mmCIF file of C-alpha atoms in Angstrom:
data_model
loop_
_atom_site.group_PDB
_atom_site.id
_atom_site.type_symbol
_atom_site.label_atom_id
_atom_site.label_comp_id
_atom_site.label_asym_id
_atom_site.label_seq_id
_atom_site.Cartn_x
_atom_site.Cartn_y
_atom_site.Cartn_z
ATOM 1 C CA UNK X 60 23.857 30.995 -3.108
ATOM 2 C CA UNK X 61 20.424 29.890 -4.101
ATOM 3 C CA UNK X 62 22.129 28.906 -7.436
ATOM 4 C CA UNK X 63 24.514 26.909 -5.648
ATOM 5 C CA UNK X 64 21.896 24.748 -3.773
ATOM 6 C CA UNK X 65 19.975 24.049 -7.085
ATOM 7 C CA UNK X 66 23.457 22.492 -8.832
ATOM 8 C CA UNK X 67 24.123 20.870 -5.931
ATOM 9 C CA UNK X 68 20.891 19.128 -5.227
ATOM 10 C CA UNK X 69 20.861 18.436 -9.339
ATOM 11 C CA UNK X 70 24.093 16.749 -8.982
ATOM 12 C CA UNK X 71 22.339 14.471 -6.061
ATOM 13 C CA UNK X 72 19.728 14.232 -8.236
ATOM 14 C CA UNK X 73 21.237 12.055 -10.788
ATOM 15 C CA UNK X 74 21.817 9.276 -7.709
ATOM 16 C CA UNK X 75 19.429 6.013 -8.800
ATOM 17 C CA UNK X 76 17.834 6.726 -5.449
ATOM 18 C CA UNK X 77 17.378 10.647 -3.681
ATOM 19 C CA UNK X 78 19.591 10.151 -0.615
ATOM 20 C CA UNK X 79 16.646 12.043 1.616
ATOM 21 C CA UNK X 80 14.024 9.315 0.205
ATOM 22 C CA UNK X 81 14.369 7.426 3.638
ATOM 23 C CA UNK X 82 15.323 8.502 7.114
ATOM 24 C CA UNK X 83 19.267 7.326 7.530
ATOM 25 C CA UNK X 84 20.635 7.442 11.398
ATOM 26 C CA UNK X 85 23.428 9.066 10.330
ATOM 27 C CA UNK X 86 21.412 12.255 9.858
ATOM 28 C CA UNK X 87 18.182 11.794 10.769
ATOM 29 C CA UNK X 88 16.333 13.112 13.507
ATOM 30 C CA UNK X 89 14.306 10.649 15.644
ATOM 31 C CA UNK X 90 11.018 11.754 14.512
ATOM 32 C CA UNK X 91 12.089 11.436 10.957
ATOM 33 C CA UNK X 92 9.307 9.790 9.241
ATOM 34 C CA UNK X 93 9.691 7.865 5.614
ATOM 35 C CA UNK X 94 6.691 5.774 5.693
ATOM 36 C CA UNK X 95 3.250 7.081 5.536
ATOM 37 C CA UNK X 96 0.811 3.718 4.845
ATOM 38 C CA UNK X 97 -2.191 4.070 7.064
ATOM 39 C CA UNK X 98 -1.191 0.658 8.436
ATOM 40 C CA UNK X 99 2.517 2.027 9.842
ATOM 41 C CA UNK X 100 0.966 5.950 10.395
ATOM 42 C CA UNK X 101 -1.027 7.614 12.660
ATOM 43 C CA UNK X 102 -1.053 11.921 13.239
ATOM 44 C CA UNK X 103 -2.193 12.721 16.640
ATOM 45 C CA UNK X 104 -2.037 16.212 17.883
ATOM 46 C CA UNK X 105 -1.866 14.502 21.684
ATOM 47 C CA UNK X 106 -3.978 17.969 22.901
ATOM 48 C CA UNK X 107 -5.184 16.288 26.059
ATOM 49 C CA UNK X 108 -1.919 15.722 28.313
ATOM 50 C CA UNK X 109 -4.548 13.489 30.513
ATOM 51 C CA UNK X 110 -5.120 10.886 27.945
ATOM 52 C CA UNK X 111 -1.801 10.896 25.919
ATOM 53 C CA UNK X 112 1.697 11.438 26.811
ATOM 54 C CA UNK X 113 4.292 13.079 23.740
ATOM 55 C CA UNK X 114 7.760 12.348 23.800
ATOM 56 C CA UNK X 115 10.471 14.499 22.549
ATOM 57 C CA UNK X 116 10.707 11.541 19.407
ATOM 58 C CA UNK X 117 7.615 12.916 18.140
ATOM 59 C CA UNK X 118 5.795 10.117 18.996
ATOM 60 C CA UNK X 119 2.496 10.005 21.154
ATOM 61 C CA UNK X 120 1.578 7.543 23.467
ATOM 62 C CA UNK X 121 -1.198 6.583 26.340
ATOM 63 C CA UNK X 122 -1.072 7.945 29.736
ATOM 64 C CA UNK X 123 -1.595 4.367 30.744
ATOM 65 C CA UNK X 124 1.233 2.322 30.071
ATOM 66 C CA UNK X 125 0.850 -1.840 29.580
ATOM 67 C CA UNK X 126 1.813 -2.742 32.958
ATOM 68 C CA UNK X 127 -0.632 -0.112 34.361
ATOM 69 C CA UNK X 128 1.799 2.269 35.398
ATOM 70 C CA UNK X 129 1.974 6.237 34.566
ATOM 71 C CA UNK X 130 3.772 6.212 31.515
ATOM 72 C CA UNK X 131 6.993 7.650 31.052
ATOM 73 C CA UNK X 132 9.106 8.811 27.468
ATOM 74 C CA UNK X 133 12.167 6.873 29.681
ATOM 75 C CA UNK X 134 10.381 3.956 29.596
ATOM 76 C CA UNK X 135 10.835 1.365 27.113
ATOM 77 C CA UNK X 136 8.547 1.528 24.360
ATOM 78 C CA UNK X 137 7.625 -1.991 24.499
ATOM 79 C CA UNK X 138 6.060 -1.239 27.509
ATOM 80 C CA UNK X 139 3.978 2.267 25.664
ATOM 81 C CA UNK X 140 0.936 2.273 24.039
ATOM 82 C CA UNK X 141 1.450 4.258 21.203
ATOM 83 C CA UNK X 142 -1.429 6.059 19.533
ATOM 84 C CA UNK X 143 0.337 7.685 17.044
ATOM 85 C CA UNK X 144 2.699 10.463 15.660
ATOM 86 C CA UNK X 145 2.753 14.383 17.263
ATOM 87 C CA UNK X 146 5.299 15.637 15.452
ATOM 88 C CA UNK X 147 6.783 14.126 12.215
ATOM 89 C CA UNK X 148 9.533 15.138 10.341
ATOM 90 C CA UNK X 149 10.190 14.298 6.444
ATOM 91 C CA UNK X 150 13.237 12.899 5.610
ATOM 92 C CA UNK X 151 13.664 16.038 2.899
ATOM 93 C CA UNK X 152 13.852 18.543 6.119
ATOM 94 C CA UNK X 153 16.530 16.393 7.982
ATOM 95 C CA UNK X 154 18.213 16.368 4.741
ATOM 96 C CA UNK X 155 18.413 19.965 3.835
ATOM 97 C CA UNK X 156 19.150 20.698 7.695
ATOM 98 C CA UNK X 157 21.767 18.430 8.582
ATOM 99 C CA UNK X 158 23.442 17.508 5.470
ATOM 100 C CA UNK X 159 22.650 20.649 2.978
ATOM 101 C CA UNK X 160 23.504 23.151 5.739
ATOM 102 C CA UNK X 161 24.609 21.327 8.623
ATOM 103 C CA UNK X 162 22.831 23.793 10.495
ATOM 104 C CA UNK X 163 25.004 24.548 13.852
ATOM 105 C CA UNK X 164 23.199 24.732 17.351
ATOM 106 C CA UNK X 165 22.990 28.311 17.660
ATOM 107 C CA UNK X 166 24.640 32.408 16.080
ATOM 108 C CA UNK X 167 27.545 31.946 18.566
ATOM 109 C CA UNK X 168 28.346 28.330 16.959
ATOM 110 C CA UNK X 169 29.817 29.144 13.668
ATOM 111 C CA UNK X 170 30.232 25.657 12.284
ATOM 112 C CA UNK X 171 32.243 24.474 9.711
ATOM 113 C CA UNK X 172 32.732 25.341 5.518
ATOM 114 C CA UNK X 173 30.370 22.767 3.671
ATOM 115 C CA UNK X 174 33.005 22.144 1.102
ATOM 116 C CA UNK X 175 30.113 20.587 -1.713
ATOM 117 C CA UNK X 176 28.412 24.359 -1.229
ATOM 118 C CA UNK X 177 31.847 26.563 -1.414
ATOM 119 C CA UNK X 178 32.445 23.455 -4.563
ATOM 120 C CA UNK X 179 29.080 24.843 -6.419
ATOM 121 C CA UNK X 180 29.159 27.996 -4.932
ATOM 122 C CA UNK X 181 32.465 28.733 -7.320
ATOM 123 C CA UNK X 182 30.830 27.041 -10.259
ATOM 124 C CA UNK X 183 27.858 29.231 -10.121
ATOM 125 C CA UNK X 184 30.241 32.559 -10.010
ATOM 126 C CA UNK X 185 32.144 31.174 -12.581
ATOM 127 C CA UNK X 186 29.037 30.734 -14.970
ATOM 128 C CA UNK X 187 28.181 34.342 -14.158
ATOM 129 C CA UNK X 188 31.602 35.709 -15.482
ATOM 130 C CA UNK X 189 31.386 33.438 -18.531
ATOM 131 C CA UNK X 190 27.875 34.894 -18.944
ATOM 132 C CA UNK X 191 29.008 38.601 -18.420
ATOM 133 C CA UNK X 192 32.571 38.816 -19.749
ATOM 134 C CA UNK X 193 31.583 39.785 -23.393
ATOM 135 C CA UNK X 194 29.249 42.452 -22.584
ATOM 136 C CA UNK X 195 25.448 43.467 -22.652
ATOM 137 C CA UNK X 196 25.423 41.814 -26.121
ATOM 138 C CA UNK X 197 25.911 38.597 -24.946
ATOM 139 C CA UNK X 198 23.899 38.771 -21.907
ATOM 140 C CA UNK X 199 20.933 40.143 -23.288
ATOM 141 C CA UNK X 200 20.940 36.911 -25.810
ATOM 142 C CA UNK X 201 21.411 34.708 -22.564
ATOM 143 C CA UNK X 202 18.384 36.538 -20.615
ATOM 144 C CA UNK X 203 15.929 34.956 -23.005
ATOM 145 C CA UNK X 204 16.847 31.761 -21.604
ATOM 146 C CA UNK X 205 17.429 32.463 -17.877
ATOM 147 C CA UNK X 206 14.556 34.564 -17.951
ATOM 148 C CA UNK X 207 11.960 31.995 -19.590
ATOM 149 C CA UNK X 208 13.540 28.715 -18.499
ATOM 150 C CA UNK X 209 12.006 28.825 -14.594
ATOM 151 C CA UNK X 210 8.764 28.958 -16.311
ATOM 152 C CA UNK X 211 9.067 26.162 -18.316
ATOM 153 C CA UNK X 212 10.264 24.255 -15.325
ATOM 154 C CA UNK X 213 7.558 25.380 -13.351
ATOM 155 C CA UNK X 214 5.042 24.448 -15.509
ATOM 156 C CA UNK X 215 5.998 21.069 -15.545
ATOM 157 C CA UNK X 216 6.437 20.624 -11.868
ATOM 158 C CA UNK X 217 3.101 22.530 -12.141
ATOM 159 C CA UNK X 218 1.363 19.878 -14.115
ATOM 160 C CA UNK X 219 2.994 16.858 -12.700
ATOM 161 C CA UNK X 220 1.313 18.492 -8.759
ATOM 162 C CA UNK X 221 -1.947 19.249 -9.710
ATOM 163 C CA UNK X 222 -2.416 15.549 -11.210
ATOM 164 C CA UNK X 223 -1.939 14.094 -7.693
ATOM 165 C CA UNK X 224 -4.313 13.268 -4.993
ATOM 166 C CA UNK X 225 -5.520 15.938 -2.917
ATOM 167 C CA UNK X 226 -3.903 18.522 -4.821
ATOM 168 C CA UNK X 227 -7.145 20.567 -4.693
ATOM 169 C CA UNK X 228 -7.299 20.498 -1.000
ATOM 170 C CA UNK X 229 -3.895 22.545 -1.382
ATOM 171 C CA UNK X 230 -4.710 25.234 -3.359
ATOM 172 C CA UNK X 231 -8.371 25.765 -2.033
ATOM 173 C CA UNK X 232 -6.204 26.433 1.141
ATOM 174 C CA UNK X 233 -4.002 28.430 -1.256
ATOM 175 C CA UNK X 234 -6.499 31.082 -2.562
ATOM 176 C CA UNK X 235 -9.168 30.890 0.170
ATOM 177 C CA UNK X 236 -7.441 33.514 2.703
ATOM 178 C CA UNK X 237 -7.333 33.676 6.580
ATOM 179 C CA UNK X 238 -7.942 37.634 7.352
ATOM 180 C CA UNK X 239 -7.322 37.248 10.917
ATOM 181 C CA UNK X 240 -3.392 36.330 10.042
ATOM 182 C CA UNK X 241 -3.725 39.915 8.786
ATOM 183 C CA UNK X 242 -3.042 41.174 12.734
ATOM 184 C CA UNK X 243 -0.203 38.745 12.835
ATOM 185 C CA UNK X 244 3.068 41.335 12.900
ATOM 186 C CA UNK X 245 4.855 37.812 11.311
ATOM 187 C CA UNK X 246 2.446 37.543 8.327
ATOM 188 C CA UNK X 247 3.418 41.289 7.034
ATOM 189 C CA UNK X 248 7.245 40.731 8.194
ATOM 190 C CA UNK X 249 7.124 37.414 5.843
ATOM 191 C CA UNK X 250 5.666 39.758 2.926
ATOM 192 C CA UNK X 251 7.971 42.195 2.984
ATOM 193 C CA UNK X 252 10.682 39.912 3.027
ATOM 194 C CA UNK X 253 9.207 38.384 -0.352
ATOM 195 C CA UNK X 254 8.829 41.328 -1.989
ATOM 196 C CA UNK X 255 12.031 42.970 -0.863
ATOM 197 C CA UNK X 256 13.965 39.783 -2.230
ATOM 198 C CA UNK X 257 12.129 39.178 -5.329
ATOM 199 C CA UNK X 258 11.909 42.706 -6.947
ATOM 200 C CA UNK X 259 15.876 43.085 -6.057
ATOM 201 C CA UNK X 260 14.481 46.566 -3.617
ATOM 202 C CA UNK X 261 17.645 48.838 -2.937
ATOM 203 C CA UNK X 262 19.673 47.062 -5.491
ATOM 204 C CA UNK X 263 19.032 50.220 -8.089
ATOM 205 C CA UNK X 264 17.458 47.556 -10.706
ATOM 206 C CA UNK X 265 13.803 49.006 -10.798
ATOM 207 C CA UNK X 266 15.443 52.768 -10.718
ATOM 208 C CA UNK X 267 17.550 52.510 -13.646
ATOM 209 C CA UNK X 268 14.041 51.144 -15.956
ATOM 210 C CA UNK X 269 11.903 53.380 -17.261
ATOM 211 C CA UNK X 270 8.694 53.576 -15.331
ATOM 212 C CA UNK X 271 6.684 51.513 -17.972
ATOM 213 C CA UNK X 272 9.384 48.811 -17.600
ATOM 214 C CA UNK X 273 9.181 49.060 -13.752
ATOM 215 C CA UNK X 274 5.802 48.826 -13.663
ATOM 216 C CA UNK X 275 5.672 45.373 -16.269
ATOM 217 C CA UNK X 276 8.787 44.020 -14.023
ATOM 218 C CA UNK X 277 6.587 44.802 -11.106
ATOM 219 C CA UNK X 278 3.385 43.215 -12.265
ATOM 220 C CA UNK X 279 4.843 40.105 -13.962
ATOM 221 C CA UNK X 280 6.721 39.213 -10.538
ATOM 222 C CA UNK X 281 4.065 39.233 -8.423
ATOM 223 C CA UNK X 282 1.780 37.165 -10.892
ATOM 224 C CA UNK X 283 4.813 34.645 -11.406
ATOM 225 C CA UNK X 284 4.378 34.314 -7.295
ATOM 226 C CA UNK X 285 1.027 33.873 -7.396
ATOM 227 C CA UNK X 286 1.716 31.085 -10.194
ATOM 228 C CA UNK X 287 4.490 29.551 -8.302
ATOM 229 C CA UNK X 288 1.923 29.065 -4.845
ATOM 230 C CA UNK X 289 0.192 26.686 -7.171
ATOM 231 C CA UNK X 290 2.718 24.570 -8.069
ATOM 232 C CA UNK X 291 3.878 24.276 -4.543
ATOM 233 C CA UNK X 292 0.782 24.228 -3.018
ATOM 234 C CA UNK X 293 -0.667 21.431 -4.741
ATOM 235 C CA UNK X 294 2.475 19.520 -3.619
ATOM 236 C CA UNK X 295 1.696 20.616 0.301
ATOM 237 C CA UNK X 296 -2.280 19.289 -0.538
ATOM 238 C CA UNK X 297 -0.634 16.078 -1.742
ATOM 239 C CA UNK X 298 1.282 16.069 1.421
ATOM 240 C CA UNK X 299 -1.768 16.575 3.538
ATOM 241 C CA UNK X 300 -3.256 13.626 1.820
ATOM 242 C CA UNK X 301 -0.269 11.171 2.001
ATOM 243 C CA UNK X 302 0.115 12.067 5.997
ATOM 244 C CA UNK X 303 -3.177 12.811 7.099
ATOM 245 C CA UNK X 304 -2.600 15.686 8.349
ATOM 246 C CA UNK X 305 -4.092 19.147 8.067
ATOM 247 C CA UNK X 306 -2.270 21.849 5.953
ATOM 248 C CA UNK X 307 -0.947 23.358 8.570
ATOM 249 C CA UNK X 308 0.940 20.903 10.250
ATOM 250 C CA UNK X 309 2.343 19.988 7.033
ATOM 251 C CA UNK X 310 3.839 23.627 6.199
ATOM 252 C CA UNK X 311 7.168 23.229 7.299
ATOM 253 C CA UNK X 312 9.926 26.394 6.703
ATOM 254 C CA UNK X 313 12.469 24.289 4.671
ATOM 255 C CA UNK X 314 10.935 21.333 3.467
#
């Protein structure tokens, strides 16, 4: 499946202009934010609910509206002193949520058959039986390339992130740790999920190596993670820059 996404969002890619560049109302949530100039953004946390008021848009606004009323998120914003944004939303999640997936409400709502992902779904199957119909001759030859290739991609994305501003600011968050996240049950949940997927556990892969093998497998995944955090962390310290906001607010599952 997570071949599928990638040729689908490299056929998209090949549009003039991304489609998730810019919020679009026909998908976009209505905190969806696409312009980040100091002039046209502000972040505000909002903490004190006796100075600010947050709406459900994401946007933050003063207790005090302009006619010296109580304000209200009913109210017409004309009438709202807005001090900034709460909770922002890229145009890249609403993308990958709404349009991507089309995410349904809930388990019991099963939604409906993206037909672009069943489209590149097939393709991707189909490239892995052209890949495997001749045998372990062929596919061994084709492993030097599928195997090599995702580095060679992540290095550039890897150089291209760690020329842009604040950068730095996202990997110093990167490798400087946060032991107390270490009592957090979601923290070791999240790791074993990583390594479970990554090293293919329970699929028989590392069992039918020999134990050198396993171990140089074992080793060379975890350091290609630690590569790959980065690449994409320098992108989340560029984020942090562009918004204002601290890394943390910025890490969003999905964008």
């Amino acid at each position: 499946m997570i071949i599928a996404y990638s040729l689908y969002f490299l056929v998209l890619s090949f549009n003039s202009k991304l489609p998730w560049e810019e919020c679009n109302p026909k998908w976009s949530s209505p905190n969806c934010v696409d312009d980040y100039s100091p002039d046209k953004f502000t972040f505000n946390k909002c903490m004190n609910s006796s100075l600010f008021l947050k709406c459900d848009n994401g946007k933050c606004f003063n207790i005090t509206a302009l006619n010296g009323k109580l304000a209200d998120c009913s109210m017409n914003e004309t009438l709202l002193e807005m001090v900034g944004w709460w909770n922002p939303t890229f145009p890249s999640q609403d993308y990958w949520n709404k349009v991507i997936l089309q995410k349904s409400s809930g388990i019991e709502e099963t939604g409906t058959i993206v037909w672009q992902l069943a489209v590149a779904l097939v393709i991707a199957w189909i490239g892995v039986y052209a890949m495997v119909i001749k045998g372990i001759h062929a596919t061994g030859k084709i492993v030097y390339f599928t195997a090599t290739f995702p580095y060679l991609v992540l290095l550039i994305l890897g150089i291209r992130g760690w020329l842009l501003p604040g950068a730095g600011k996202g990997i110093e968050f990167y490798i400087y740790p946060d032991f107390s996240k270490l009592s957090d049950i979601n923290v070791w949940y999240d790791a074993a999920s990583q390594i479970f997927f990554t090293l293919s556990v329970s699929y028989g892969g590392l069992v039918a190596l020999s134990f050198s093998d396993s171990v140089v497998v074992s080793i060379s995944n975890c350091l290609t993670s630690v590569f790959a955090g980065f690449v994409v962390f320098s992108y989340i310290g560029y984020l942090s820059h562009v918004t204002g906001q601290e890394i943390n607010d910025v890490i969003q599952a999905g964008s």
